[in-house]
Coordinates of C-alpha atoms and ligand atoms in Angstrom, one line a residue:
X1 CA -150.4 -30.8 166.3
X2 CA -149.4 -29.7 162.9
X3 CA -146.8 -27.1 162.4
X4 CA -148.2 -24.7 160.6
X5 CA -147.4 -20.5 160.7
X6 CA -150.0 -19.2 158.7
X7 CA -147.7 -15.9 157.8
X8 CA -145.0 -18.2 156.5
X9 CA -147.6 -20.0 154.4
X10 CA -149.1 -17.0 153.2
X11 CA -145.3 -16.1 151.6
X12 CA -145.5 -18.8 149.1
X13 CA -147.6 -19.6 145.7
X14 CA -150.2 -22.4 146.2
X15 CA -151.1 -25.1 145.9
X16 CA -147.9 -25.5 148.3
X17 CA -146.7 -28.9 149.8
X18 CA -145.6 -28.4 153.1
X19 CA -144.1 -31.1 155.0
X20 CA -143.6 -30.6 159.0
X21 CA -140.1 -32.4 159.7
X22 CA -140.5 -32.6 163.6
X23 CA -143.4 -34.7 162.9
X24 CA -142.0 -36.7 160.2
X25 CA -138.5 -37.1 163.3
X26 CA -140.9 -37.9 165.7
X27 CA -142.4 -40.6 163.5
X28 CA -138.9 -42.0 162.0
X29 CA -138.0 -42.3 166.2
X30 CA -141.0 -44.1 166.6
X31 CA -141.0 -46.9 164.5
X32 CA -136.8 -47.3 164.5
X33 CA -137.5 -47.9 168.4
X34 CA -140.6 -50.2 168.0
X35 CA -138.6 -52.0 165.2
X36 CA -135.0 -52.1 166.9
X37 CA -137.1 -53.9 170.2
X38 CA -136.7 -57.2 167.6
X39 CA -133.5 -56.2 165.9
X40 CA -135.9 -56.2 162.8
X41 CA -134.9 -53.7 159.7
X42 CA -136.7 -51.4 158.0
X43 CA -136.5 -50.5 154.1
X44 CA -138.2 -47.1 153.6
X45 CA -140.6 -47.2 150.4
X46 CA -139.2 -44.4 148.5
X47 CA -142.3 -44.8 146.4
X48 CA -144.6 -43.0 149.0
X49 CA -142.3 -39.7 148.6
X50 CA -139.0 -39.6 147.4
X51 CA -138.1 -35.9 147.7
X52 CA -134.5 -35.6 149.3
X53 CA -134.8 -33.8 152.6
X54 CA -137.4 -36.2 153.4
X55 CA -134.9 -39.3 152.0
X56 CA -132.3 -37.2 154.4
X57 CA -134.0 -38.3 157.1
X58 CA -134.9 -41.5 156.4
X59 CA -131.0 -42.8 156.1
X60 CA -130.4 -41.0 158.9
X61 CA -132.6 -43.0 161.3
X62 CA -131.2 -45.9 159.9
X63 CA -133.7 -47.1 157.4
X64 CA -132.9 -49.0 154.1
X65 CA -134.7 -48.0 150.6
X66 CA -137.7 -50.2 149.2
X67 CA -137.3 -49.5 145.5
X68 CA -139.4 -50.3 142.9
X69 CA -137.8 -48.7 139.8
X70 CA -134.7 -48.4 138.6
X71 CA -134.9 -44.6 139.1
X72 CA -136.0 -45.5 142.1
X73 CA -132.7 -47.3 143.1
X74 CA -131.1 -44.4 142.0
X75 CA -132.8 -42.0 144.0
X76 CA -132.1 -43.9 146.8
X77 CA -128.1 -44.3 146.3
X78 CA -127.4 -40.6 145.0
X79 CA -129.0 -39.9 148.3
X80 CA -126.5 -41.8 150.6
X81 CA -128.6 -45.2 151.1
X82 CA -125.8 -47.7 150.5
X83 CA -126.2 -50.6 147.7
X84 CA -126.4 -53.5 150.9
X85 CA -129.3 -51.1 152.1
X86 CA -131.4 -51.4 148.7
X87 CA -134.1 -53.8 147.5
X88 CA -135.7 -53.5 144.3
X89 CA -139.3 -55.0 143.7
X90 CA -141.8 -54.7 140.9
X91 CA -143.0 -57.0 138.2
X92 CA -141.9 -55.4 135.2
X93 CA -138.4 -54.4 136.1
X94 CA -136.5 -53.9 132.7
X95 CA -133.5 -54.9 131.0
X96 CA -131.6 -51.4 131.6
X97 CA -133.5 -51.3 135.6
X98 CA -131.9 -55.0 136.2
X99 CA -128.1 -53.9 134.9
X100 CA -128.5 -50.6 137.0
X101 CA -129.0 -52.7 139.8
X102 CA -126.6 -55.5 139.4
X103 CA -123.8 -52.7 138.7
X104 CA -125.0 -51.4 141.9
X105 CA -124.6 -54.8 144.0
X106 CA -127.7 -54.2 145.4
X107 CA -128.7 -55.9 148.5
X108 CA -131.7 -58.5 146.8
X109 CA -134.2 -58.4 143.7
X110 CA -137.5 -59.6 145.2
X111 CA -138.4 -61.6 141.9
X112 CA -142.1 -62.3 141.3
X113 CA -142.1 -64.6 138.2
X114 CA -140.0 -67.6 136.7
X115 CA -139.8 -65.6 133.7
X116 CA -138.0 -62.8 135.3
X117 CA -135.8 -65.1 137.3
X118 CA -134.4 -66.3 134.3
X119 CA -134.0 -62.8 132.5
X120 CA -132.2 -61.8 135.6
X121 CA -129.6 -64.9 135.7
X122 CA -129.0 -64.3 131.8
X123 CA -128.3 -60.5 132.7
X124 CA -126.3 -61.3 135.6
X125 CA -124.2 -63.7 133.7
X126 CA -123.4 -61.7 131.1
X127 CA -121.9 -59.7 134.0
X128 CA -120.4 -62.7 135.5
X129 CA -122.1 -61.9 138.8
X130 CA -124.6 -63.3 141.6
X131 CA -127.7 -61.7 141.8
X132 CA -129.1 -62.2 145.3
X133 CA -133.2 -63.2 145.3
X134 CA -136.3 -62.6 147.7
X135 CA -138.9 -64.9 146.2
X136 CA -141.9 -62.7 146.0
X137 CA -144.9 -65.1 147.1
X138 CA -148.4 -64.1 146.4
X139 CA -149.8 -65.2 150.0
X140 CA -153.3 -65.1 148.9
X141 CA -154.5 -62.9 152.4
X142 CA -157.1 -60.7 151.7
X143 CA -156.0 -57.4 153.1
X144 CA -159.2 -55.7 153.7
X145 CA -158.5 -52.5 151.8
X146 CA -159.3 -50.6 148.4
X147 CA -159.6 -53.2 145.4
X148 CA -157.3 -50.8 143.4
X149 CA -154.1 -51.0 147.0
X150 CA -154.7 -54.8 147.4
X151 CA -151.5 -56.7 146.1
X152 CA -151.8 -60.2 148.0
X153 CA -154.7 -62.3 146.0
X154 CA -154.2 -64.2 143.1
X155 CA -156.1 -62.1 141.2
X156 CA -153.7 -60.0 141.7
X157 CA -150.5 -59.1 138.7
X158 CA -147.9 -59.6 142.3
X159 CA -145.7 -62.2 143.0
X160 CA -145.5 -66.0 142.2
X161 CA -148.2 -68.1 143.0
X162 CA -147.9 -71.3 146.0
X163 CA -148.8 -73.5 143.5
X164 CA -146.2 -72.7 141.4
X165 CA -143.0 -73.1 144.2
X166 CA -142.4 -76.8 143.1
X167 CA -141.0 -75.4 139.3
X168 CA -139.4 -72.4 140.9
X169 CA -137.4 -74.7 142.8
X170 CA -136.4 -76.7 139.9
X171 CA -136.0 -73.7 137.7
X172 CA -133.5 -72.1 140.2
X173 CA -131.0 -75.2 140.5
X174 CA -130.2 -74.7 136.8
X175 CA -129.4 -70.7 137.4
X176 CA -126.3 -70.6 138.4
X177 CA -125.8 -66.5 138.8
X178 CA -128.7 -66.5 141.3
X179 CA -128.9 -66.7 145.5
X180 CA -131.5 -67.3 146.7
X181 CA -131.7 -65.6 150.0
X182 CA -134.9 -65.1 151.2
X183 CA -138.9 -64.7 150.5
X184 CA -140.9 -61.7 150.4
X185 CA -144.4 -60.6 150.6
X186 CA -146.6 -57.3 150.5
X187 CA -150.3 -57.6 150.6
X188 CA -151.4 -54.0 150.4
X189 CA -151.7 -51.0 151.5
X190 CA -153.2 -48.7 153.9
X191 CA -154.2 -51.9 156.4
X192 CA -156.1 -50.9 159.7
X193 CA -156.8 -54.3 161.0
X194 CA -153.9 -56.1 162.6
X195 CA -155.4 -59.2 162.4
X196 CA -154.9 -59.1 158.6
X197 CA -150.7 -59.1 159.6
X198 CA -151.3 -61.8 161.8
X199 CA -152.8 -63.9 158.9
X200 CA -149.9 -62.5 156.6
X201 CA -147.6 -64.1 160.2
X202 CA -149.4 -67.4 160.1
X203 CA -148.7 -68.0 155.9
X204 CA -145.1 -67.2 155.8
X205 CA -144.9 -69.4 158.9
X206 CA -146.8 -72.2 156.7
X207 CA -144.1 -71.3 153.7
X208 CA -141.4 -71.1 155.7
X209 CA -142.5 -74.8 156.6
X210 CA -142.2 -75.7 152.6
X211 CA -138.9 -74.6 152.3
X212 CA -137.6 -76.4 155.2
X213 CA -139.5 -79.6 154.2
X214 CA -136.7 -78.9 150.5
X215 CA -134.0 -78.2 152.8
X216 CA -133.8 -75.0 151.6
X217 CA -132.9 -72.3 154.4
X218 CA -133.9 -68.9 154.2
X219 CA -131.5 -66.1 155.6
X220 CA -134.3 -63.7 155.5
X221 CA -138.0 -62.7 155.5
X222 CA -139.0 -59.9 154.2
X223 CA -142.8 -59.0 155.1
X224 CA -143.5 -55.7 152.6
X225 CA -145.3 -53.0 154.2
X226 CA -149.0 -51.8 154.2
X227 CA -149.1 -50.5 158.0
X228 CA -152.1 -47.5 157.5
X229 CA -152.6 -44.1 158.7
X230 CA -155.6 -42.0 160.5
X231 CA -157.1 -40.3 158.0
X232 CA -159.4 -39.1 159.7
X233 CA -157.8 -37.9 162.8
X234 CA -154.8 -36.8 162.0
X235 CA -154.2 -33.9 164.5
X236 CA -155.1 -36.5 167.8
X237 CA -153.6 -40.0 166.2
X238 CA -150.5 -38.7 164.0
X239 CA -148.3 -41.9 164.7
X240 CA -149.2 -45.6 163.8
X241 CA -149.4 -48.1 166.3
X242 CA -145.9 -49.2 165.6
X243 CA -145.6 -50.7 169.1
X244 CA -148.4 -53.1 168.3
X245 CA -147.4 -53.7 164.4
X246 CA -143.7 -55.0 165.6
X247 CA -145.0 -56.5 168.2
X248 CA -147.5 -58.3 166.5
X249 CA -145.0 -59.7 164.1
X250 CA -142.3 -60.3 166.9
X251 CA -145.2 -62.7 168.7
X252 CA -146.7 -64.6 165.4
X253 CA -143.7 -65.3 162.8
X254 CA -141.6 -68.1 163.7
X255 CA -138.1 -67.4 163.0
X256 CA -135.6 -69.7 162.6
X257 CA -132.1 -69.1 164.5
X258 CA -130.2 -66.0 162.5
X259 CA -132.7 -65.2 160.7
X260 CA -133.7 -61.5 159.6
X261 CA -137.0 -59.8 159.1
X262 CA -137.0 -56.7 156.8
X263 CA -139.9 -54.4 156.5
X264 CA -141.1 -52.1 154.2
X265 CA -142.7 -49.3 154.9
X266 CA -143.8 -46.2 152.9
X267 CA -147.2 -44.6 154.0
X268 CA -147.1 -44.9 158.0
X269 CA -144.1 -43.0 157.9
X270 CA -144.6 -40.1 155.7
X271 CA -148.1 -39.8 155.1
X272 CA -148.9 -37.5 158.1
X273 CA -145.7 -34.7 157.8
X274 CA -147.5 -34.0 154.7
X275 CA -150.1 -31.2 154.1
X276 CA -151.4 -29.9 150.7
X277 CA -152.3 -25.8 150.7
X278 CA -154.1 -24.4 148.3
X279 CA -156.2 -21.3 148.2
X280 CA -159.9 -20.9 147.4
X281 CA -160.5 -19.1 143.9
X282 CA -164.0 -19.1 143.4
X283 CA -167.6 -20.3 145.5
X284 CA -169.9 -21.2 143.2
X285 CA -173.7 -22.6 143.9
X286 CA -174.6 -25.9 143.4
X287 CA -178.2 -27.4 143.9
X288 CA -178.1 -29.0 147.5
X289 CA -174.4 -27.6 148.3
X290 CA -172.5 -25.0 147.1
X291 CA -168.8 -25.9 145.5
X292 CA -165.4 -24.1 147.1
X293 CA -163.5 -24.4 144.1
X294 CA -159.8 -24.3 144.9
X295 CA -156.0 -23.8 143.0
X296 CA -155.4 -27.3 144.0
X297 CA -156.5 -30.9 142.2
X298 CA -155.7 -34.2 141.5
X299 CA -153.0 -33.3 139.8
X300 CA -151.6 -32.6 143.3
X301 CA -153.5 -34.8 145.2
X302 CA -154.8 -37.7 143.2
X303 CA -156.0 -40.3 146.2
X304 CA -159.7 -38.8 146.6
X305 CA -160.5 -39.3 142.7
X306 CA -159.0 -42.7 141.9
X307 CA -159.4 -44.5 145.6
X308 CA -162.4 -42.4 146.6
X309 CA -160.4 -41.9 149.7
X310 CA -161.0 -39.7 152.7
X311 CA -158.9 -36.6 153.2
X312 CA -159.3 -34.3 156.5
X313 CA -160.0 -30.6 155.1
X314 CA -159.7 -27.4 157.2
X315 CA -160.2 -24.0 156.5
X316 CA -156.8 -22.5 157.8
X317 CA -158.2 -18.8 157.7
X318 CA -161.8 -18.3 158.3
X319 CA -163.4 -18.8 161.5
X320 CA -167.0 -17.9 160.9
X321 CA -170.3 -20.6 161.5
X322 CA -169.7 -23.9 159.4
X323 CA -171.2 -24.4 155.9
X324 CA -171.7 -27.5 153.9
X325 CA -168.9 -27.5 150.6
X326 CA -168.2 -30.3 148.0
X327 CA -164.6 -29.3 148.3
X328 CA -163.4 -29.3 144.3
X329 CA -160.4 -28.7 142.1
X330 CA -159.5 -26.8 139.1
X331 CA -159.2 -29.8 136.4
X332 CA -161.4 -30.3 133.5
X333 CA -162.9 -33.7 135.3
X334 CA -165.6 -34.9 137.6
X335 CA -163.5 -37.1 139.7
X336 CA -161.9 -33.8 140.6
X337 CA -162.9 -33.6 144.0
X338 CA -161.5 -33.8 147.4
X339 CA -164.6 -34.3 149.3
X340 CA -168.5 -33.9 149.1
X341 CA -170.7 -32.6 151.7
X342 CA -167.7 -31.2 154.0
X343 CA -168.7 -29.1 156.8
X344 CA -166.2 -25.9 156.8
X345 CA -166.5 -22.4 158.4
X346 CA -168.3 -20.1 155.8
X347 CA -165.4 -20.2 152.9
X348 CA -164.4 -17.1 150.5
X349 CA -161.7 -16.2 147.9
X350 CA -158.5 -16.3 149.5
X351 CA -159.2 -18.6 152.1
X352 CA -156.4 -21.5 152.9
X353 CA -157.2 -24.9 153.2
X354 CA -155.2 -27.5 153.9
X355 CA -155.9 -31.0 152.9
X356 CA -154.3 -33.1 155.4
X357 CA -151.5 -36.7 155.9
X358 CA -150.7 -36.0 152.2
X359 CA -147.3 -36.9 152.4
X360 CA -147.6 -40.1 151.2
X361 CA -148.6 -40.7 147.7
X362 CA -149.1 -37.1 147.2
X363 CA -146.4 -35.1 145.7
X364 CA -144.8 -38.8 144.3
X365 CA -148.3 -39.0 141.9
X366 CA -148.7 -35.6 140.9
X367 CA -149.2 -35.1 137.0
X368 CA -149.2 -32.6 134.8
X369 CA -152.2 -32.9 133.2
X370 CA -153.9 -30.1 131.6
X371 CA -150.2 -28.9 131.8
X372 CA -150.5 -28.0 135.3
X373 CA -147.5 -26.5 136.6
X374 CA -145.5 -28.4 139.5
X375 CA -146.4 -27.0 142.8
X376 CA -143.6 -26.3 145.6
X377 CA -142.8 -28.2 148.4
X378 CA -141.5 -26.5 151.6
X379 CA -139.8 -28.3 154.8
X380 CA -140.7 -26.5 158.0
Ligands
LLP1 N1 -143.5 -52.8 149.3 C1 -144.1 -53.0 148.1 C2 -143.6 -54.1 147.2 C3 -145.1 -52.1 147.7 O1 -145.7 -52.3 146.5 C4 -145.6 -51.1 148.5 C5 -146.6 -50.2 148.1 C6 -144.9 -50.9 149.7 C7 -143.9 -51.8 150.1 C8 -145.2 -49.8 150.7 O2 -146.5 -49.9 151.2 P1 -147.1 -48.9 152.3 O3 -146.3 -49.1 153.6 O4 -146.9 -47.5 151.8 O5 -148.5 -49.2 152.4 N2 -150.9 -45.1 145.8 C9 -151.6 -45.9 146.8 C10 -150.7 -46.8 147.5 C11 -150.0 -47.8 146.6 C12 -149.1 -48.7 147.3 C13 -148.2 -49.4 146.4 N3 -147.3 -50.3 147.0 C14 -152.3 -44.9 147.7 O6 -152.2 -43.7 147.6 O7 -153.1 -45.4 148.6

């Protein structure tokens, strides 16, 4: 059950972040204990929430950092993850990103096109250094989510192709200030349905094959992240199946001797510590439901209004019969809503609501548009 003492709350301006750290321990303890079952490590996606306390944490239940900008990489090192713990993904990494990184030593560049493999060997040899590489391969496994949280298809911008592996082979022999050191993948995000890992399990298996067959041995597998979150019942399912998620992987991916798997996960393990408070300012009448109108948006909560995605709402302070609400924000759009047709207790000014598992991709994608002002976060 969430943490929340409605007199601290009621101390602070909203919209208010407020992340409950005992849940976000008891989630980190989880999934360390799942994941050290198979010796397997785990790179936190700093991209899901990279406020410090919650980075605190992180390194100390042993996770590395999944980074995927340079300021991203240095987030994670001014907060005490060490270099070896870092990788650094993305496909547009820049010039100045790539010689932050190689001053850094980081641990491996997951590279996900020919064209940046060769930017990065001219950049690392101007350095006279060896930048160490995760192939990122586009698996082509559907991952049964939102269009706009799918990475793994061709269609998609991610990674390097299967067909393209023969040229990527040839291309690396002549760049010399590259390792290669293992392959990566990440298919998406917010993935409810095991199986879709299992088929993720059964194409690095069928890659790992290709290298072999070129005599080319991987020291590590990196398998990207995507584990999903209850949205809808947060309060009675607030940690992931991590048992099963390892477990799954520990039973389907064929690993040769020494090998390492690395993980990286961002939403499973923050989303749920996370809850968005904001205060009702206004009812208004609509024509088949009336609109709670409230000092939070998608400035501070963006997920609703560009993935349509389902947020759990509760009315923290009233307790009177429930009422149908399309739950709205402040800004000047239409998308600005957190949810239509939500059944609430009869809602008035001053009310708090708390929009619930915003911790991931919450605070990280706020925006100041209509030159909103940055809303607090608070650790309780
Ligand atoms: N690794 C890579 C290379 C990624 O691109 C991502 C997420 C992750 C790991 C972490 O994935 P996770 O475990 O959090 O699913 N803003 C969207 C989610 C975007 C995910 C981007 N990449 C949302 O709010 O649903």
């Amino acid at each position: 059950m969430l943490n929340l003492n409605l007199e601290q709350l009621q101390q602070h301006a909203t919209p208010l972040y407020v992340y409950d750290m005992n849940m976000l321990r008891q989630t980190l303890q989880n999934a360390q204990q799942e994941a050290g079952k198979y010796n397997f490590h785990v790179h936190y996606a700093l991209k899901a929430n990279a406020n410090t306390p919650i980075l605190n944490e992180m390194r100390q239940h042993g996770f590395g950092a999944d980074c995927v900008s340079g300021n991203e990489v240095k987030a994670a090192i001014e907060n005490g993850f060490t270099p070896q713990e870092v990788v650094f993904a993305g496909v547009g990494k820049s010039d100045d990103e790539i010689n932050y990184a190689l001053d850094q030593q980081i641990f491996c560049f997951n590279c996900e096109s020919k064209h940046e493999l060769e930017v990065l060997n001219e950049l690392a040899e101007k350095k006279d250094t060896i930048a160490r590489v995760a192939l990122r391969i586009n698996p082509n496994v559907n991952a049964n989510t939102h269009k706009y949280i799918t990475t793994g298809l061709e269609e998609n911008k991610f990674g390097i192709n299967a067909w393209e592996l023969d040229s990527v082979i040839e291309l690396l022999q002549q760049l010399k200030h590259i390792k290669l050191i293992g392959i990566h993948f990440h298919i998406g995000s917010q993935i409810t349905d095991l199986t879709v890992f299992k088929n993720l399990c059964t194409r690095v298996n069928e890659f790992q094959e290709w290298f072999m067959a070129h005599n080319i041995r991987l020291e590590h597998l990196n398998v990207g992240g995507g584990l999903g979150v209850d949205y809808y019942h947060p309060e009675q399912n607030p940690i992931p199946d991590f048992a099963a998620y390892f477990g799954l992987f520990n039973q389907f991916l064929e690993l040769r001797p020494g090998q390492q798997v690395h993980f990286e996960l961002g939403r499973s393990l923050v989303a749920q510590c996370g809850t968005l408070i904001s205060k009702v300012l206004y009812i208004k009448n609509g024509i088949s439901t009336n609109f709670a109108i409230l000092d939070a948006g998608m400035t501070e909560l963006i997920r609703p209004a560009l993935y349509q995605s389902y947020h759990k709402i509760v009315n923290l302070t009233s307790q009177k019969p429930e009422v149908r609400y399309d739950v709205v924000g402040p800004i000047c759009e239409s998308s600005d809503c957190f949810g239509k047709a939500v059944m609430l207790p009869e809602t008035n000014r001053g009310d708090l609501i708390a929009i619930r598992t915003a911790g991931a991709y919450g605070e990280v994608m706020a925006s100041a548009y209509n030159l909103r002002t940055k809303a607090e976060a608070i650790y309780v």
